[in-house]
mmCIF file of N, CA and C in Angstrom:
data_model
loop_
_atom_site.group_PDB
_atom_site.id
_atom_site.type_symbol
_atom_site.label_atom_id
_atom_site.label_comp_id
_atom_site.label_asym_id
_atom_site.label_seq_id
_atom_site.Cartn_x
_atom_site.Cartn_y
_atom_site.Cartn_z
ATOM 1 N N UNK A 1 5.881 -29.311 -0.917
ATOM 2 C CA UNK A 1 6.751 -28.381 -1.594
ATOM 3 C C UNK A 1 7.713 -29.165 -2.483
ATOM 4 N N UNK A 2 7.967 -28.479 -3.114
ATOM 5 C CA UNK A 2 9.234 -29.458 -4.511
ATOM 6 C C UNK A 2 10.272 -29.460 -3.820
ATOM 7 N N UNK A 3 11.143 -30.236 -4.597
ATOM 8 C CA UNK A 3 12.455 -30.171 -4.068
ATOM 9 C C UNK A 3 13.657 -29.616 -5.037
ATOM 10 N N UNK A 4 14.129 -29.322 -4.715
ATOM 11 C CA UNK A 4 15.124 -28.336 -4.997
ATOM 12 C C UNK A 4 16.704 -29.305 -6.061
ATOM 13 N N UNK A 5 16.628 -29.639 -7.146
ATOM 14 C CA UNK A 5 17.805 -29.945 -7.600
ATOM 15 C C UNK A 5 19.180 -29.331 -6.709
ATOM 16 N N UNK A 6 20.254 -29.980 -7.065
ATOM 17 C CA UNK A 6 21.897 -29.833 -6.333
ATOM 18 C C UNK A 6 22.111 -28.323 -7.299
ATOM 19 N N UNK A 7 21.701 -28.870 -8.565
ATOM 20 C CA UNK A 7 22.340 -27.843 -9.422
ATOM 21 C C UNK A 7 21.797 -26.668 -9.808
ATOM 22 N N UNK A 8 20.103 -26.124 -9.030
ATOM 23 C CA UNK A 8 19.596 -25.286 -8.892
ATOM 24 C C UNK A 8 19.965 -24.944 -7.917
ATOM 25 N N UNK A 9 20.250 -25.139 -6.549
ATOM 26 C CA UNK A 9 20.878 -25.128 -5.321
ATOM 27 C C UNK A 9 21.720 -24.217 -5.532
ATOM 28 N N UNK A 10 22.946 -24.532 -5.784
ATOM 29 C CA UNK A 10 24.167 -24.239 -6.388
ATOM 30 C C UNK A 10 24.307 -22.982 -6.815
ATOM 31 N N UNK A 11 23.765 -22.880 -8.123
ATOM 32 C CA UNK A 11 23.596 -21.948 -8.886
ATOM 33 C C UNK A 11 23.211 -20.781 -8.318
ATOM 34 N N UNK A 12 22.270 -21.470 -7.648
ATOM 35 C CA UNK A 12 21.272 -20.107 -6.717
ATOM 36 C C UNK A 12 21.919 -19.341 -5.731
ATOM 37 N N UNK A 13 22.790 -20.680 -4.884
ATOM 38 C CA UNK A 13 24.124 -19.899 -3.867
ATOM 39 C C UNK A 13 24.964 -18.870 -4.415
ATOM 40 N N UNK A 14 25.696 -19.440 -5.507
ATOM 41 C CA UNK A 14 26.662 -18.849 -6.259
ATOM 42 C C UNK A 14 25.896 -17.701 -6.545
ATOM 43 N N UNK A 15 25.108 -17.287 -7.054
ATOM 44 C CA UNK A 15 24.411 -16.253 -7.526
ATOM 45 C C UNK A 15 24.574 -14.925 -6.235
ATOM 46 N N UNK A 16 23.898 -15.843 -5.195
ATOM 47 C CA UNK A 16 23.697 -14.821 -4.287
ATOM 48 C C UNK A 16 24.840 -14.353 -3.535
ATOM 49 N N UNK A 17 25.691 -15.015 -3.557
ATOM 50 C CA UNK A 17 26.981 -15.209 -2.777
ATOM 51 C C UNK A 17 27.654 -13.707 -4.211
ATOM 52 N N UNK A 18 27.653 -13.974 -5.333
ATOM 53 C CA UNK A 18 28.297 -12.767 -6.055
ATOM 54 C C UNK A 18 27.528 -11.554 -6.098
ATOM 55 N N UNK A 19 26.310 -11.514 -5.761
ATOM 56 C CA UNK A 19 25.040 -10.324 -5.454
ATOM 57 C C UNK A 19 25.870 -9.547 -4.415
ATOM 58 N N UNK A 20 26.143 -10.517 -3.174
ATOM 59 C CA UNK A 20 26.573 -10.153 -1.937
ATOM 60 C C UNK A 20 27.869 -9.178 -2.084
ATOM 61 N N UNK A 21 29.111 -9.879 -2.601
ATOM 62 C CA UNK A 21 30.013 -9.021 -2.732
ATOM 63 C C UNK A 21 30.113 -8.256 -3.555
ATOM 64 N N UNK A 22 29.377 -8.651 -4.842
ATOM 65 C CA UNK A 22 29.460 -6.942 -5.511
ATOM 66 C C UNK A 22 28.690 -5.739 -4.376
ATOM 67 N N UNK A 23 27.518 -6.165 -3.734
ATOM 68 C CA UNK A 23 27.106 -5.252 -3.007
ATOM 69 C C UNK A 23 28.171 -4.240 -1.918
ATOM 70 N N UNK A 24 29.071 -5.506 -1.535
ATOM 71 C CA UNK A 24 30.283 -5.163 -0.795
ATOM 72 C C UNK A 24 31.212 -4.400 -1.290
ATOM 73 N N UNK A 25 31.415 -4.569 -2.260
ATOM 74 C CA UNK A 25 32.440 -4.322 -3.032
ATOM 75 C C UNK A 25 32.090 -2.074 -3.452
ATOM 76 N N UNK A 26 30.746 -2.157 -3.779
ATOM 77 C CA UNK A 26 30.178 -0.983 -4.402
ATOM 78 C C UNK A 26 29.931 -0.362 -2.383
ATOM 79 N N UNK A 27 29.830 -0.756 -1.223
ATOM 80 C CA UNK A 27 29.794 -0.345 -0.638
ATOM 81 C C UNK A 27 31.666 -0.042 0.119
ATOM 82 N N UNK A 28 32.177 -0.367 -0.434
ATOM 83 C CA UNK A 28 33.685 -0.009 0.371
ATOM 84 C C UNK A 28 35.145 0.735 -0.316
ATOM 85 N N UNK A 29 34.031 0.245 -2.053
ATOM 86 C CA UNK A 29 34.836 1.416 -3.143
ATOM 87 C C UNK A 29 34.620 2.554 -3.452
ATOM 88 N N UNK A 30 34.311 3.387 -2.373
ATOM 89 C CA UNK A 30 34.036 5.012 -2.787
ATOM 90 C C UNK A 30 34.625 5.638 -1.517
ATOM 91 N N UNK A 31 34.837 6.910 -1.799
ATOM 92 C CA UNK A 31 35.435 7.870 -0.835
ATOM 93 C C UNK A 31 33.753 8.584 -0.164
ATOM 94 N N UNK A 32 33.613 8.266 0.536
ATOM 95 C CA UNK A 32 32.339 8.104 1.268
ATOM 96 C C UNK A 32 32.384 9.965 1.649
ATOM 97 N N UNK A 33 31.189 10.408 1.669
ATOM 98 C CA UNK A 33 30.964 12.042 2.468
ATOM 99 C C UNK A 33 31.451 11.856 3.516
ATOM 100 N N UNK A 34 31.226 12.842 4.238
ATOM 101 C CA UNK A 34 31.936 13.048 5.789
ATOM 102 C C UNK A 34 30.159 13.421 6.465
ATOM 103 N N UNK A 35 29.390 13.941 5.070
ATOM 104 C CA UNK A 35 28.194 14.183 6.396
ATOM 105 C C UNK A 35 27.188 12.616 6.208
ATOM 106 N N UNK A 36 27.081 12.660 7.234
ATOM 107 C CA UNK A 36 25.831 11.719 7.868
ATOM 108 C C UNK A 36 24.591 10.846 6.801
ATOM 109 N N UNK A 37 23.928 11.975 6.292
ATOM 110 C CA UNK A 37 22.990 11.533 5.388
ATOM 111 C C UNK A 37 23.699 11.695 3.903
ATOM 112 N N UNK A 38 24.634 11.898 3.608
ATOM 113 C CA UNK A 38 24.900 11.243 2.267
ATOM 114 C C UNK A 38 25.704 9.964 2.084
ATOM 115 N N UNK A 39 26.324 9.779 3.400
ATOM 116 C CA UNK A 39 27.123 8.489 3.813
ATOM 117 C C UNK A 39 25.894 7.178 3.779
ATOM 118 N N UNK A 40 24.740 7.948 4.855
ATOM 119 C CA UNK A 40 23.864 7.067 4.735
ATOM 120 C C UNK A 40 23.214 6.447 3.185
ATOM 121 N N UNK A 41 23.266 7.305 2.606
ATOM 122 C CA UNK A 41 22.731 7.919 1.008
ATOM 123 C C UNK A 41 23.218 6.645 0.339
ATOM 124 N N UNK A 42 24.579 6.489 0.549
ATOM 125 C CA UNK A 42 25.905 5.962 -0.127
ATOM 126 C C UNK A 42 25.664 4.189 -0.102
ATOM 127 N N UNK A 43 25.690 4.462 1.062
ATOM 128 C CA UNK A 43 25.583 2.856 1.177
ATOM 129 C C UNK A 43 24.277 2.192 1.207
ATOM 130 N N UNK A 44 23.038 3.030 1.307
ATOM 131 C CA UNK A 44 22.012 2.090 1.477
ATOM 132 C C UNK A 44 21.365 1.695 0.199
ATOM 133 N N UNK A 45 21.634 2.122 -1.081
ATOM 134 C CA UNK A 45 21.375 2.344 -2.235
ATOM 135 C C UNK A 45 21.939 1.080 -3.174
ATOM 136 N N UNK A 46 23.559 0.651 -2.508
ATOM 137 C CA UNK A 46 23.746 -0.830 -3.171
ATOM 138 C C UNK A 46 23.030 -2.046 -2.592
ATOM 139 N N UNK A 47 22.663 -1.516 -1.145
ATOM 140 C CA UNK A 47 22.167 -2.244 -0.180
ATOM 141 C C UNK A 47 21.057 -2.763 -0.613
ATOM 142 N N UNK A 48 19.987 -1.658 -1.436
ATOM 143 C CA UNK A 48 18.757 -2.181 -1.609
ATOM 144 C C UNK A 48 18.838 -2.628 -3.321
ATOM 145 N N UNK A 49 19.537 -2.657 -3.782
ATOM 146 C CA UNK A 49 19.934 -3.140 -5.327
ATOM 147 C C UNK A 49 20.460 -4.300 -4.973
ATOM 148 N N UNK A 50 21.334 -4.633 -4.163
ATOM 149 C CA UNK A 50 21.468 -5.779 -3.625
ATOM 150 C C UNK A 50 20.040 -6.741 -3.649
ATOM 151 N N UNK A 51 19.154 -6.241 -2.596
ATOM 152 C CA UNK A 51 17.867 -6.837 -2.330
ATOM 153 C C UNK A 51 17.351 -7.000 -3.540
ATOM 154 N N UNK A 52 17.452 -6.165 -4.250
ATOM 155 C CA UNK A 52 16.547 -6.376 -5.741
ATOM 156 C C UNK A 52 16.792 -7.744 -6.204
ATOM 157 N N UNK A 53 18.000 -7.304 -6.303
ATOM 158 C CA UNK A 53 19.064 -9.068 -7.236
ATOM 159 C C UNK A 53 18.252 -9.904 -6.437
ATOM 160 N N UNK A 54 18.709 -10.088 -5.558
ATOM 161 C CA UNK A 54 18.383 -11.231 -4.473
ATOM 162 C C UNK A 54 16.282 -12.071 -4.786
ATOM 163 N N UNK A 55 15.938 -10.595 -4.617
ATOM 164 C CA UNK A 55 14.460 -11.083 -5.244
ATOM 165 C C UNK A 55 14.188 -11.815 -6.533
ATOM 166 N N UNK A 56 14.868 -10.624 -7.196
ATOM 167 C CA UNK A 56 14.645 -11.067 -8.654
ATOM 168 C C UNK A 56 15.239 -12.622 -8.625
ATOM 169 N N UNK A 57 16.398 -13.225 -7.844
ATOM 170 C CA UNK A 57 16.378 -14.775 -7.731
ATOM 171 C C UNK A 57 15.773 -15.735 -7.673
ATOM 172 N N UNK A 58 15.023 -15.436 -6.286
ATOM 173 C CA UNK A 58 14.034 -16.199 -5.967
ATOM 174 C C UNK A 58 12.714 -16.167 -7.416
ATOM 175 N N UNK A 59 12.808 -15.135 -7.728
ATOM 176 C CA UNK A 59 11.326 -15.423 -9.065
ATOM 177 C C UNK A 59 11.855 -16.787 -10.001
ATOM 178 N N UNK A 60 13.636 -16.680 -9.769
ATOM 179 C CA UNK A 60 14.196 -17.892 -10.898
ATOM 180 C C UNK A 60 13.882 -19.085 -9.906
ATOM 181 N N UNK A 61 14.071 -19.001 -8.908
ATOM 182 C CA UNK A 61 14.949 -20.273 -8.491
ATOM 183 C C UNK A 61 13.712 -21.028 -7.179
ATOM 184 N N UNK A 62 12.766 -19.771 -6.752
ATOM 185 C CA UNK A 62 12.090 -20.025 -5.636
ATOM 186 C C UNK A 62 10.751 -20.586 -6.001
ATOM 187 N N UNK A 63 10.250 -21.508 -5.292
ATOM 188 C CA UNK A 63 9.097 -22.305 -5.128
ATOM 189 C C UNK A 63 7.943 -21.970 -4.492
ATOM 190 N N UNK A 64 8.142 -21.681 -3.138
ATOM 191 C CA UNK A 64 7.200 -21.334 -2.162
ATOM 192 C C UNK A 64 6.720 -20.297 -2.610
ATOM 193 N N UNK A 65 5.199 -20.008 -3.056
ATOM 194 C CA UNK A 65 4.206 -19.132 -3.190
ATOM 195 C C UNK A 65 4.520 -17.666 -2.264
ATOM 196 N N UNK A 66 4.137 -17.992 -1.086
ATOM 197 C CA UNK A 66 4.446 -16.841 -0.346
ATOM 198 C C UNK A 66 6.213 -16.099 -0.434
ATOM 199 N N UNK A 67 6.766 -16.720 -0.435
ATOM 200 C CA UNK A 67 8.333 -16.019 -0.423
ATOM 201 C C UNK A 67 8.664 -15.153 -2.059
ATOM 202 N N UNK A 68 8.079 -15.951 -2.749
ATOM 203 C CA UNK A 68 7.768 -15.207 -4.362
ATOM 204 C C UNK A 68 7.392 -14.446 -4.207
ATOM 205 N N UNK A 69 5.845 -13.997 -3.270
ATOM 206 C CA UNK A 69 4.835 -12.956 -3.390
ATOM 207 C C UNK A 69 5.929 -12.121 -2.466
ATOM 208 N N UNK A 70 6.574 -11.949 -1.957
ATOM 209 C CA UNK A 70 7.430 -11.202 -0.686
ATOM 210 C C UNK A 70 8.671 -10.967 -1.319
ATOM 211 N N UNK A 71 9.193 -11.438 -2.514
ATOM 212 C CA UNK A 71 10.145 -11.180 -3.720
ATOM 213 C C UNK A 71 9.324 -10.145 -4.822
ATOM 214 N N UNK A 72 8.458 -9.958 -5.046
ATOM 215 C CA UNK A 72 7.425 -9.227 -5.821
ATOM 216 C C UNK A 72 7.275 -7.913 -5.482
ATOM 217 N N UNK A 73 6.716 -8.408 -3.845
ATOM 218 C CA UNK A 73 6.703 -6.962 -2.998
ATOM 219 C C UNK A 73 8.040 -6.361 -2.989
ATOM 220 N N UNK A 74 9.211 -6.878 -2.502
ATOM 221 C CA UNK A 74 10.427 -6.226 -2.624
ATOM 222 C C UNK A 74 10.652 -5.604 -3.409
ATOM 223 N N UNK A 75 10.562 -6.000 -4.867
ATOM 224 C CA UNK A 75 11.099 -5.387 -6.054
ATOM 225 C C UNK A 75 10.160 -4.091 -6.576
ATOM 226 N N UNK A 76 8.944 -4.382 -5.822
ATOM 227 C CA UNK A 76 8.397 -3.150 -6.371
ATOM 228 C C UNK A 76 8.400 -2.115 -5.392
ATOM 229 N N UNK A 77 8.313 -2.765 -3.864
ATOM 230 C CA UNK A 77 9.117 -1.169 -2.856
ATOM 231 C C UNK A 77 10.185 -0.548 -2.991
ATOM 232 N N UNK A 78 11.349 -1.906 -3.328
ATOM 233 C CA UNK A 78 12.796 -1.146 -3.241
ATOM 234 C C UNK A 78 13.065 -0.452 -4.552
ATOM 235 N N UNK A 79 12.812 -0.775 -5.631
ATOM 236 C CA UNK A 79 12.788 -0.051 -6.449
ATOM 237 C C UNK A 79 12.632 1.713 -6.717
ATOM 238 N N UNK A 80 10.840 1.813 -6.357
ATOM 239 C CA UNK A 80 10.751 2.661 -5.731
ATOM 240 C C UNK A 80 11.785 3.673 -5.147
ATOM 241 N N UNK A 81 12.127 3.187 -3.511
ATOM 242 C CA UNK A 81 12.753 3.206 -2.665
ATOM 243 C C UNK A 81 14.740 3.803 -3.199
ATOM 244 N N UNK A 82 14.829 3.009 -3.949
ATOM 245 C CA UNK A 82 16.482 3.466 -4.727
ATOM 246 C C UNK A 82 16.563 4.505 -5.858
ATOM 247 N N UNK A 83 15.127 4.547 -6.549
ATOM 248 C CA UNK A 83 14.994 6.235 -7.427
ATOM 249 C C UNK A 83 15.083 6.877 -6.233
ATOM 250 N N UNK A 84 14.189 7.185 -5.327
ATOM 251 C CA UNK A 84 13.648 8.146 -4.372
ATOM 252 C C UNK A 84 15.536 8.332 -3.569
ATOM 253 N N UNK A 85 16.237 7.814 -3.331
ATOM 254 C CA UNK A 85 17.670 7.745 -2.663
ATOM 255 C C UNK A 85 18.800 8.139 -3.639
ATOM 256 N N UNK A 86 18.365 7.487 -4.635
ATOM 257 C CA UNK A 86 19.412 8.323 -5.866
ATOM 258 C C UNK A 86 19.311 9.781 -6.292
ATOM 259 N N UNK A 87 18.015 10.362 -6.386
ATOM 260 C CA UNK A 87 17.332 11.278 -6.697
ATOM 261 C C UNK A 87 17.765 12.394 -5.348
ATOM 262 N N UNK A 88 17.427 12.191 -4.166
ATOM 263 C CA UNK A 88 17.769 12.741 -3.072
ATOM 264 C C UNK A 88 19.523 12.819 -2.510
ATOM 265 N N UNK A 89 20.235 11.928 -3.151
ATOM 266 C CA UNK A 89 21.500 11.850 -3.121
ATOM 267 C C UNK A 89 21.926 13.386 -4.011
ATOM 268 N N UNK A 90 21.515 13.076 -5.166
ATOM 269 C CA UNK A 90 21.989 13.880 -6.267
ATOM 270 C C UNK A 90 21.974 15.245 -5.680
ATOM 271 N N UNK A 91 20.731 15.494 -5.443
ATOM 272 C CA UNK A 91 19.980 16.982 -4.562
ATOM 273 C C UNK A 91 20.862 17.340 -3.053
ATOM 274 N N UNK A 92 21.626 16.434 -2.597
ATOM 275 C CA UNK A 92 21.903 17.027 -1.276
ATOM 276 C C UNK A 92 23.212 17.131 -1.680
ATOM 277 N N UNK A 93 23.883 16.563 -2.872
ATOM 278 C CA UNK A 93 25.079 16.845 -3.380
ATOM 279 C C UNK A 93 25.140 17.761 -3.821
ATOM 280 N N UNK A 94 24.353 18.685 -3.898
ATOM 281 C CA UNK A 94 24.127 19.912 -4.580
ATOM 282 C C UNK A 94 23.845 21.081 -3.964
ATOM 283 N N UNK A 95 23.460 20.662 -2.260
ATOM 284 C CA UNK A 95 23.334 21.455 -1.735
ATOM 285 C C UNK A 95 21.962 22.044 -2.072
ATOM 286 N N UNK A 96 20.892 21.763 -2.457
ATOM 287 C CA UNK A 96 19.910 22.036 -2.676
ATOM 288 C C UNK A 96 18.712 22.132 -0.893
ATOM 289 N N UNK A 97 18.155 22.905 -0.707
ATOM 290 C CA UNK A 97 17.291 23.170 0.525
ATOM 291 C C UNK A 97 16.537 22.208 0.702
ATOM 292 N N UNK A 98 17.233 21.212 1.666
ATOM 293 C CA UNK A 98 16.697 20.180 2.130
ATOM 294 C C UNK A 98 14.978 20.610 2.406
ATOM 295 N N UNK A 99 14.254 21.092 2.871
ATOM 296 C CA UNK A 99 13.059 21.635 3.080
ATOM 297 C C UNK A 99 12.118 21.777 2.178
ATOM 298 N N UNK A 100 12.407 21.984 0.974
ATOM 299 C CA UNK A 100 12.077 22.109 -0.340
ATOM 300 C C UNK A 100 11.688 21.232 -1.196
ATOM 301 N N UNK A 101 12.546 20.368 -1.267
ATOM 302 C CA UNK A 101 12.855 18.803 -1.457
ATOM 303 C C UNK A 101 11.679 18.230 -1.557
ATOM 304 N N UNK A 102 10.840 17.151 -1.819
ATOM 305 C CA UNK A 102 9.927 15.802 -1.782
ATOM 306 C C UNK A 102 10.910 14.932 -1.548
ATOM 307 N N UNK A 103 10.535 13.922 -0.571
ATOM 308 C CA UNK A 103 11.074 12.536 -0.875
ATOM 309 C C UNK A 103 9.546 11.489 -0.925
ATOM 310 N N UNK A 104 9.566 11.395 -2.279
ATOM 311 C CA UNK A 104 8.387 10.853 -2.128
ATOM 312 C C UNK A 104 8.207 9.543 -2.020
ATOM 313 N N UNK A 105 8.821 8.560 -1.929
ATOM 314 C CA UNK A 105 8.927 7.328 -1.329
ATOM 315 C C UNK A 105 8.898 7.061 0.410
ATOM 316 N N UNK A 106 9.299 8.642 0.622
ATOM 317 C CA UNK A 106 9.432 8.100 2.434
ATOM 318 C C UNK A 106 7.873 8.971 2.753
ATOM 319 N N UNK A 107 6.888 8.778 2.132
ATOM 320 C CA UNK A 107 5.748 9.471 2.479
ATOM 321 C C UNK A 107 4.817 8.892 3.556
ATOM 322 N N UNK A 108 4.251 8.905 4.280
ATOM 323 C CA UNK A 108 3.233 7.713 4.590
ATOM 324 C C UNK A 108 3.732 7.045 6.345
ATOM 325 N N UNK A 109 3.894 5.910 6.411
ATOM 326 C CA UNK A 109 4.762 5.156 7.043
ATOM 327 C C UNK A 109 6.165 5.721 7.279
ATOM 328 N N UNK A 110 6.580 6.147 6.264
ATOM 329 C CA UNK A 110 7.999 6.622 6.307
ATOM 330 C C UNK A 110 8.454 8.109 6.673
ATOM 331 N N UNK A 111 7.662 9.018 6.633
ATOM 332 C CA UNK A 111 7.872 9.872 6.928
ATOM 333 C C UNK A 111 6.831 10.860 6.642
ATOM 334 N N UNK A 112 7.032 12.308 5.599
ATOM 335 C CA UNK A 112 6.043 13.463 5.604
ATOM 336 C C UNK A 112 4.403 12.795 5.644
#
């Protein structure tokens, strides 16, 4: 495996280290719902934009074949995954009939 420059190192920390707290930051600056699944809604959405960043890093900075291919996969589940949560956010903010609804990312494995 290669080795890793100080100043790719670095960079790469720093990177992830500001991924991290903006993630923090977008999770503790809002007046959060009081119900359950939009709280959940709320926070898991920087959570997985978070992950995105984080992948999309490794495509800069990462070496190992497999951890790339597992940065690849991420970005194209969570992606996915954060329309399908934004989209369903919007709708339950609205009071729209949960029942009615698709969530079509949680299909399969995930749910319907």
């Amino acid at each position: 495996m290669q080795l890793y420059s100080i100043s790719d190192q670095k960079q790469f920390e720093d990177k992830i280290a500001q991924t991290m707290e903006n993630m923090m930051k977008k999770m503790h600056s809002k007046n959060h719902s009081n119900n359950p699944d939009l709280y959940f809604l709320e926070l898991m959405i920087p959570h997985h934009e978070a992950a995105l960043e984080m992948a999309k890093l490794i495509l800069i900075y990462g070496k190992d074949p497999l951890v790339r291919q597992l940065a690849e996969e991420i970005i194209a589940s969570q992606t996915t995954e954060i329309e399908s949560m934004k989209k369903r956010l919007e709708l339950l903010k609205k009071n729209v009939n949960q029942e009615e609804m698709p969530f079509p990312a949680l299909k399969g494995l995930r749910g319907n």
